[in-house]
mmCIF file of C-alpha atoms in Angstrom:
data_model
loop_
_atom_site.group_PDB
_atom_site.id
_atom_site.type_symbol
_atom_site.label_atom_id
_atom_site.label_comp_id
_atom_site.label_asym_id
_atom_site.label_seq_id
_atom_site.Cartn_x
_atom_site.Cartn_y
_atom_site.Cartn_z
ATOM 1 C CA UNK A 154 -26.987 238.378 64.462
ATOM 2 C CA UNK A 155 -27.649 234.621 63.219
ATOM 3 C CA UNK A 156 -30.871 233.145 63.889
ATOM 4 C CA UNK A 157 -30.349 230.099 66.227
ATOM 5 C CA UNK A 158 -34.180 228.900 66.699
ATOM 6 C CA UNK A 159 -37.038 227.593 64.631
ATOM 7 C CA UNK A 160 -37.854 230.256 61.617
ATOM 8 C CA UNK A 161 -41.662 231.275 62.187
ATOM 9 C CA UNK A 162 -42.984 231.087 58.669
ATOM 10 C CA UNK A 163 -46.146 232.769 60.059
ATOM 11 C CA UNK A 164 -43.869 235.591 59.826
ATOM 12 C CA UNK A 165 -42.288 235.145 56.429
ATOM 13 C CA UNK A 166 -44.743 236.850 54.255
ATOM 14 C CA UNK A 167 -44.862 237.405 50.381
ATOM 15 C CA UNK A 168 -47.128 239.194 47.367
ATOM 16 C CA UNK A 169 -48.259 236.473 46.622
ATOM 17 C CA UNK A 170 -49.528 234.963 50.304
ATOM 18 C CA UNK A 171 -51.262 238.392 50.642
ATOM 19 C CA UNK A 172 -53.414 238.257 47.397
ATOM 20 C CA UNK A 173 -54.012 234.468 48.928
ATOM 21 C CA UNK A 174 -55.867 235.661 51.656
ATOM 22 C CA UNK A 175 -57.424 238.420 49.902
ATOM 23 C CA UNK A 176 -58.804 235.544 48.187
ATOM 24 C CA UNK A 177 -59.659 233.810 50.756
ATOM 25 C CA UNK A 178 -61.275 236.711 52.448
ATOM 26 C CA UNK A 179 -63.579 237.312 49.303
ATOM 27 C CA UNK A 180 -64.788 233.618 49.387
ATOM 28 C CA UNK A 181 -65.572 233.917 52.977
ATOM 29 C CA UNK A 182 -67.497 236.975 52.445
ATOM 30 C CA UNK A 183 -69.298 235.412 49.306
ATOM 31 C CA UNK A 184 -69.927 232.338 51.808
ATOM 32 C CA UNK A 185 -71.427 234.464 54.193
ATOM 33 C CA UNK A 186 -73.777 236.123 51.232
ATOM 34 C CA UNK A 187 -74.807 233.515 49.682
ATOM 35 C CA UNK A 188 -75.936 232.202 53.430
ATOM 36 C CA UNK A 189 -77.718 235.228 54.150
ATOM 37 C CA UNK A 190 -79.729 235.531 50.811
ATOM 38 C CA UNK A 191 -81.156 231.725 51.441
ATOM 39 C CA UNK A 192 -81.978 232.557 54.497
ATOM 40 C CA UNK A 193 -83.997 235.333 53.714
ATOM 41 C CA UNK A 194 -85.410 233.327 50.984
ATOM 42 C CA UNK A 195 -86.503 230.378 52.963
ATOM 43 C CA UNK A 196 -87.949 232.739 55.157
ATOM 44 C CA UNK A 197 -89.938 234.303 52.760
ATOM 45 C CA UNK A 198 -91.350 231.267 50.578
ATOM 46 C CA UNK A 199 -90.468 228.350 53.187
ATOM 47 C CA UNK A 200 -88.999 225.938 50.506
ATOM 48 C CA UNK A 201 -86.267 223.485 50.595
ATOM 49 C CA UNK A 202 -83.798 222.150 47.814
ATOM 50 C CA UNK A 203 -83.744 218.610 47.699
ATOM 51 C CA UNK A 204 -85.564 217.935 51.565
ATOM 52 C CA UNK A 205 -84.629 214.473 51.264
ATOM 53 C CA UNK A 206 -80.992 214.864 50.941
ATOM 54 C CA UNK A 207 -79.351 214.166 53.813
ATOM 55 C CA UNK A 208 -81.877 211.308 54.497
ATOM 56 C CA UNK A 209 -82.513 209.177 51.086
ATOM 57 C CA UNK A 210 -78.759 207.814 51.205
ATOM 58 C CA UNK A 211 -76.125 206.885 53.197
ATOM 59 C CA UNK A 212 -73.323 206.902 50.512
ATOM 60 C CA UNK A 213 -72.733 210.039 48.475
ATOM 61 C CA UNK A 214 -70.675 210.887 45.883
ATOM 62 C CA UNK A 215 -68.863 214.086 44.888
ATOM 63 C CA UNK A 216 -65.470 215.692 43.562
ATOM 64 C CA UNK A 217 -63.702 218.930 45.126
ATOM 65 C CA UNK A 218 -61.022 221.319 43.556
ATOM 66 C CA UNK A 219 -58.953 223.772 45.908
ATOM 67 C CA UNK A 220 -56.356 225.837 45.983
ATOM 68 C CA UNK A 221 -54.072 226.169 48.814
ATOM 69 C CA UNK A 222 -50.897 228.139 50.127
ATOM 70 C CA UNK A 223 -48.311 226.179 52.000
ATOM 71 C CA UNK A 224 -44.687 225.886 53.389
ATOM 72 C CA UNK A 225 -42.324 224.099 55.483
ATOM 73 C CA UNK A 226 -41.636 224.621 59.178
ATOM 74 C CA UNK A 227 -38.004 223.804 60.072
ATOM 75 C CA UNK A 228 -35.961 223.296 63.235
ATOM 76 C CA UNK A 229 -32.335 224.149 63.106
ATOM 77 C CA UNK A 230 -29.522 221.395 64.029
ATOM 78 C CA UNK A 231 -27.301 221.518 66.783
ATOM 79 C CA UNK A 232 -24.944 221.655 63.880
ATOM 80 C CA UNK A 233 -26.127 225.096 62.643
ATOM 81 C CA UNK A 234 -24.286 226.754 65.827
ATOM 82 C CA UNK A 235 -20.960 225.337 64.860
ATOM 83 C CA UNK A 236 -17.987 227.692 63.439
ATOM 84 C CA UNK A 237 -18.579 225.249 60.135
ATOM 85 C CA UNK A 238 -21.814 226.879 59.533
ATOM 86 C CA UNK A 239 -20.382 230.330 60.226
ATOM 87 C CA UNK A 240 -21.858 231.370 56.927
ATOM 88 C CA UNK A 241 -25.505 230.558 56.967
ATOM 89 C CA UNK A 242 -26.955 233.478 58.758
ATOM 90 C CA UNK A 243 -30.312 231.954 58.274
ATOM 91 C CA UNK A 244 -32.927 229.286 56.725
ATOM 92 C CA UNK A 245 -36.365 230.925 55.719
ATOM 93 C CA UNK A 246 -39.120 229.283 54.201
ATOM 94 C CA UNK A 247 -41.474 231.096 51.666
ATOM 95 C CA UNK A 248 -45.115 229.820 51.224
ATOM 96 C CA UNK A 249 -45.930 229.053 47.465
ATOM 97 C CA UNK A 250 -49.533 228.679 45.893
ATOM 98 C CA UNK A 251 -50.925 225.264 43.924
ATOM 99 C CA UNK A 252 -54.002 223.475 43.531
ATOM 100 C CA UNK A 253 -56.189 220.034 44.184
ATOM 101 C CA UNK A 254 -58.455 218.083 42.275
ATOM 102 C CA UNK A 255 -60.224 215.028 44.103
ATOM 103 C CA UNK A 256 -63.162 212.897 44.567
ATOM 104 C CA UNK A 257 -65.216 212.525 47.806
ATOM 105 C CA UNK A 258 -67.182 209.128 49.060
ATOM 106 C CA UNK A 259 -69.165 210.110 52.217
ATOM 107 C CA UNK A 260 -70.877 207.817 54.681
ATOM 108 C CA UNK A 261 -73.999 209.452 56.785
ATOM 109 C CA UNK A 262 -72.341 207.713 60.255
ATOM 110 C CA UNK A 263 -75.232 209.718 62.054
ATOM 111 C CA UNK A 264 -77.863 212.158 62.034
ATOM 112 C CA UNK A 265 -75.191 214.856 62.122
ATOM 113 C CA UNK A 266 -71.829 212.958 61.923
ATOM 114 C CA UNK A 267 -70.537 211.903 58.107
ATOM 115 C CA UNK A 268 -67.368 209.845 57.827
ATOM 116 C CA UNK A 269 -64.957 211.097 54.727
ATOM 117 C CA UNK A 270 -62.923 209.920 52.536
ATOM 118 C CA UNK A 271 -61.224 212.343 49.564
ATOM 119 C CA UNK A 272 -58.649 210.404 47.037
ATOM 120 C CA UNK A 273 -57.140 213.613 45.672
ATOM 121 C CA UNK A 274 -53.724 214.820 43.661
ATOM 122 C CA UNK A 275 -52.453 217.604 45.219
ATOM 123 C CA UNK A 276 -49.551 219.732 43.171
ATOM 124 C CA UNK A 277 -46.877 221.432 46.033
ATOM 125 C CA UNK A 278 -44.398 223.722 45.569
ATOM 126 C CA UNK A 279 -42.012 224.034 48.737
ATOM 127 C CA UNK A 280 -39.416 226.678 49.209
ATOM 128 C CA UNK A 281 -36.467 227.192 51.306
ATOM 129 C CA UNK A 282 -34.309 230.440 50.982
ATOM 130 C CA UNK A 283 -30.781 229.613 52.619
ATOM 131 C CA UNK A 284 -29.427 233.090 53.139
ATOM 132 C CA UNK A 285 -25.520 233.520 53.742
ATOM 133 C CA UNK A 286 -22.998 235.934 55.226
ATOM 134 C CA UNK A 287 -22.596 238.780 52.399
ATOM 135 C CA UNK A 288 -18.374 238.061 52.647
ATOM 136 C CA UNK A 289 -18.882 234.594 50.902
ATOM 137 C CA UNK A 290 -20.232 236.551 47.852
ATOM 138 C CA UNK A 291 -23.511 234.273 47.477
ATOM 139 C CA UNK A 292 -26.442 236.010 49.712
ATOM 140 C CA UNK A 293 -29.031 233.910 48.801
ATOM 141 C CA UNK A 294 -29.206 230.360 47.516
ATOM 142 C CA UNK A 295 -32.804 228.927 47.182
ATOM 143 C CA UNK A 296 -34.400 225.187 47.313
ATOM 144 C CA UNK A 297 -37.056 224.962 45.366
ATOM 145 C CA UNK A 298 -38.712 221.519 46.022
ATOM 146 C CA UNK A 299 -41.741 220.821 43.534
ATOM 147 C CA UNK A 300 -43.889 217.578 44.044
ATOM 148 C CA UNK A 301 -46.931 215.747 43.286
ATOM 149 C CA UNK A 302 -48.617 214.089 45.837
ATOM 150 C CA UNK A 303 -51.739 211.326 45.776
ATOM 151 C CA UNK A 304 -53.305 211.874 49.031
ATOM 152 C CA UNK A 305 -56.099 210.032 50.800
ATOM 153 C CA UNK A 306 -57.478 212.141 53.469
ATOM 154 C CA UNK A 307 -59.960 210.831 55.881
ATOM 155 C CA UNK A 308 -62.131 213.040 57.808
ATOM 156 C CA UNK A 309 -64.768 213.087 60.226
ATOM 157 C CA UNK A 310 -68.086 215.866 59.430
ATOM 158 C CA UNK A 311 -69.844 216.682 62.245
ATOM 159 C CA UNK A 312 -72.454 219.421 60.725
ATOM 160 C CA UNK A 313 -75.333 221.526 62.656
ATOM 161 C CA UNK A 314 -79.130 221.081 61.894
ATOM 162 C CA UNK A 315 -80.097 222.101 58.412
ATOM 163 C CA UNK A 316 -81.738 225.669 58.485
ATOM 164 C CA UNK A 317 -83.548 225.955 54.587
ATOM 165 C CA UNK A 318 -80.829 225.246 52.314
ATOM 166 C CA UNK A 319 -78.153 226.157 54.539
ATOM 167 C CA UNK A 320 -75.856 224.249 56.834
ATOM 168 C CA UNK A 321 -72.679 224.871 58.703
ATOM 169 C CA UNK A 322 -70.347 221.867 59.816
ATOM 170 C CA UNK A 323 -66.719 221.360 60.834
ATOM 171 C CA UNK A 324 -64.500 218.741 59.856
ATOM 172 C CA UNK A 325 -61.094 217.058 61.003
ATOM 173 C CA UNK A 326 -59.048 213.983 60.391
ATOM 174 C CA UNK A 327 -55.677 212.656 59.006
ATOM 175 C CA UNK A 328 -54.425 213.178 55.662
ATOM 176 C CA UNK A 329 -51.525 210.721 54.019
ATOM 177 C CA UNK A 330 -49.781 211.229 50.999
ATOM 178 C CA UNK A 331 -47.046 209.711 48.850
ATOM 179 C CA UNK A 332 -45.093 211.420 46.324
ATOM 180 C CA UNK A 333 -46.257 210.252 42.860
ATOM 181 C CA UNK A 334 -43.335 211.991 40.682
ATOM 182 C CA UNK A 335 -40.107 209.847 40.536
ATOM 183 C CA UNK A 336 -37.225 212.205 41.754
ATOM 184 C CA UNK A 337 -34.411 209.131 42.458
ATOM 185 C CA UNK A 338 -31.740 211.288 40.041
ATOM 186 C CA UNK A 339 -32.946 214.454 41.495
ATOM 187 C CA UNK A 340 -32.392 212.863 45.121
ATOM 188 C CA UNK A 341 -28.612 211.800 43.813
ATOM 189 C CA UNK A 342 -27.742 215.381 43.366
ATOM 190 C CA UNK A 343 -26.149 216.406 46.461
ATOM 191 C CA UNK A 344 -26.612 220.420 45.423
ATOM 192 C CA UNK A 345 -30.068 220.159 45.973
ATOM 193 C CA UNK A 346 -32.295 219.940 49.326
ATOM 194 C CA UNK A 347 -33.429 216.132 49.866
ATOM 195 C CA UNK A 348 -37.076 215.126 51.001
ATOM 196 C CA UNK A 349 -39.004 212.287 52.053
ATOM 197 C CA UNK A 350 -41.760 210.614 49.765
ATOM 198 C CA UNK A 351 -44.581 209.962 52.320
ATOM 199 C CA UNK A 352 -46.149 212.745 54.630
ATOM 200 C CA UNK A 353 -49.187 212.311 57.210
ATOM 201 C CA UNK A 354 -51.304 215.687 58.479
ATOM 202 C CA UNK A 355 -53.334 216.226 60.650
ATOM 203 C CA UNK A 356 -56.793 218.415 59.497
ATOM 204 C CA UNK A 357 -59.117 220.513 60.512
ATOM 205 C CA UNK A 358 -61.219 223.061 59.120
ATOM 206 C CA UNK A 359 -64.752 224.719 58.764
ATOM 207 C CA UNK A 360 -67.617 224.713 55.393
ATOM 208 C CA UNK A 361 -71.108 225.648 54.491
ATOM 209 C CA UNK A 362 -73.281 223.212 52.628
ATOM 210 C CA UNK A 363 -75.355 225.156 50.465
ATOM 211 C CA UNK A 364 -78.665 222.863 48.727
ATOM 212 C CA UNK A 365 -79.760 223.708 45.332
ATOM 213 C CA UNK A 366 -82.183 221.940 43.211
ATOM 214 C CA UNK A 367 -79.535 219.383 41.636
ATOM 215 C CA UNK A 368 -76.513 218.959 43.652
ATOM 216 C CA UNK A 369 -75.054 220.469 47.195
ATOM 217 C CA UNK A 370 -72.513 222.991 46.835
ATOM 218 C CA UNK A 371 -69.977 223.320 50.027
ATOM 219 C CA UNK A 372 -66.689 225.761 50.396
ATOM 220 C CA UNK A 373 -64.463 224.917 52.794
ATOM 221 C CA UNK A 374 -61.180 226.131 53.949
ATOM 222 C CA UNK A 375 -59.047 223.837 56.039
ATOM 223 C CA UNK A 376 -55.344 224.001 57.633
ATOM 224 C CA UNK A 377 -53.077 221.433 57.214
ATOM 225 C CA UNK A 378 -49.865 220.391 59.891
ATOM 226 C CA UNK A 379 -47.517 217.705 58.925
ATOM 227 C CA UNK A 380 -46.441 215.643 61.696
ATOM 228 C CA UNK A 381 -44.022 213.443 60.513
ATOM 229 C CA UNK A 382 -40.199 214.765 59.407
ATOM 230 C CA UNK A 383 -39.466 215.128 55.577
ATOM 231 C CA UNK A 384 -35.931 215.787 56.108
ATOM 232 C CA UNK A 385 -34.296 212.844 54.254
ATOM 233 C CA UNK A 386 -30.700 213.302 54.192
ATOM 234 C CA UNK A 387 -29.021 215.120 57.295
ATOM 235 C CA UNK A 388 -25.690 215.259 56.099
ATOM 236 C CA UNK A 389 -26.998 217.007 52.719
ATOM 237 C CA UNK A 390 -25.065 220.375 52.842
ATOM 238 C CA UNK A 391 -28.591 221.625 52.185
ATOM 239 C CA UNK A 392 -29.871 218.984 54.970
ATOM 240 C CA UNK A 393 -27.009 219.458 57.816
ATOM 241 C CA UNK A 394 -28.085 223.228 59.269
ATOM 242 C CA UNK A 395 -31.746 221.391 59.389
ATOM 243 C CA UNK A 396 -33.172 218.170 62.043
ATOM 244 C CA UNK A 397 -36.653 218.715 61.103
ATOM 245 C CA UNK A 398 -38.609 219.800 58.100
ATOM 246 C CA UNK A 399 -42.674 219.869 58.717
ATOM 247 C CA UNK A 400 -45.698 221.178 56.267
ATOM 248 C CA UNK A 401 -47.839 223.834 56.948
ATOM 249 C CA UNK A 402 -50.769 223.968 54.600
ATOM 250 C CA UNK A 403 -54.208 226.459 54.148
ATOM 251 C CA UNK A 404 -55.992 224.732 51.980
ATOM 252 C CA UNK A 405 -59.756 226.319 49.953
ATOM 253 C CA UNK A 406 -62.415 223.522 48.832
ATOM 254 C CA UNK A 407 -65.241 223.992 46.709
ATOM 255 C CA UNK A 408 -66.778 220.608 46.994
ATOM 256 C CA UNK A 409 -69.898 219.401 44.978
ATOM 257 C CA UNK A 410 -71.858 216.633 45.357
#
């Protein structure tokens, strides 16, 4: 039976997704170690890195690096239930791995509110997996969209009171992002899935800032939903079973400032 509404790519899984959130789950649980060992050491010798921190300036300075796990979240065409699509039994994305590398300027807004702003290069790898009818002999054909994107995320941090050299906060905001890699031949190529250049996201996530002697270390895992529609070219024959192509992104930070 063909699929006739939005694939759930919550559901499409893969090897490598699951070693991504063993990952992930191993630099939680570090996270969560390294906050209970300063607490217990605070408690026991009542000492604070750098006491001052928060305090001596309002503009900081850092640089991030993160690796994240992402994919697209389509919505079929009314096109897709026509006889001409008889083939196409379905369109499934696949989440693919990459990485970040960025700066950070923060402002100290408030005693417990820090405006954001991260100028990063982000390296995607998108994947759609067009799966046909097994009479037209080709079962599988996959888009594999690769891009490189110069983002500017800004983000509100709204953290809790500083306990020894431990802090929690959440943070949220928009992220835009242009493509940086010319694809204008690739884009001419009609066998091939087309995108749009720009993207804007909506954030929001959770960190730890954790104070040491010289500089403030802070992981952070965020998630990432695009809100505007990459699809480019409808009448594609990748482009004409799809109306809307979004991004779905999980996204780890180790940030130092």
């Amino acid at each position: 039976m063909r699929q006739f509404f939005s694939t759930d790519i919550f559901l499409v899984a893969s090897p490598r997704l699951y070693r991504f959130f063993v990952v992930l789950f191993l630099i939680v649980l570090l996270s969560i170690q390294l906050a209970t060992a300063q607490y217990y050491t605070n408690k026991r010798h009542e000492n604070k890195n750098n006491p001052n921190y928060d305090q001596r300036k309002k503009l900081t300075y850092g640089f991030l690096i993160g690796l994240h796990t992402t994919a697209y979240q389509i919505k079929y065409s009314d096109a897709f239930v026509t006889p001409a699509f008889d083939s196409v039994y379905s369109v499934d994305p696949e989440w693919k791995q990459g990485f970040v590398l960025g700066f950070i300027v923060n402002y100290k807004v408030a005693e417990f509110l820090d405006l954001r702003i991260t100028p990063q290069v982000a390296f995607y790898e998108h994947q759609l997996a067009y799966r046909y009818l097994r009479t037209t002999g080709q079962p599988t054909n996959e888009q594999v969209i690769e891009t490189t994107m110069v983002e500017l995320p800004i983000l509100a941090k709204y953290q809790s009171i500083r306990r020894g050299n431990f802090r929690m906060y959440m943070i949220g905001g928009v992220k835009p992002g242009i493509e940086a890699s010319g694809k204008k031949e690739l884009d001419a190529i009609t066998s091939r899935l087309s995108v749009r250049e720009f993207n804007l996201a909506l954030e929001g996530g959770v960190g730890f800032d954790f104070y040491y002697p010289l500089f403030k270390f802070s992981p952070e895992i965020r998630f990432s939903r695009g809100i505007n529609n990459l699809l480019k070219d409808p009448n594609n024959p990748f482009g004409q079973p799809l109306s809307r192509i979004n991004t779905n992104t999980i996204t780890v930070y180790l940030v130092f400032q």
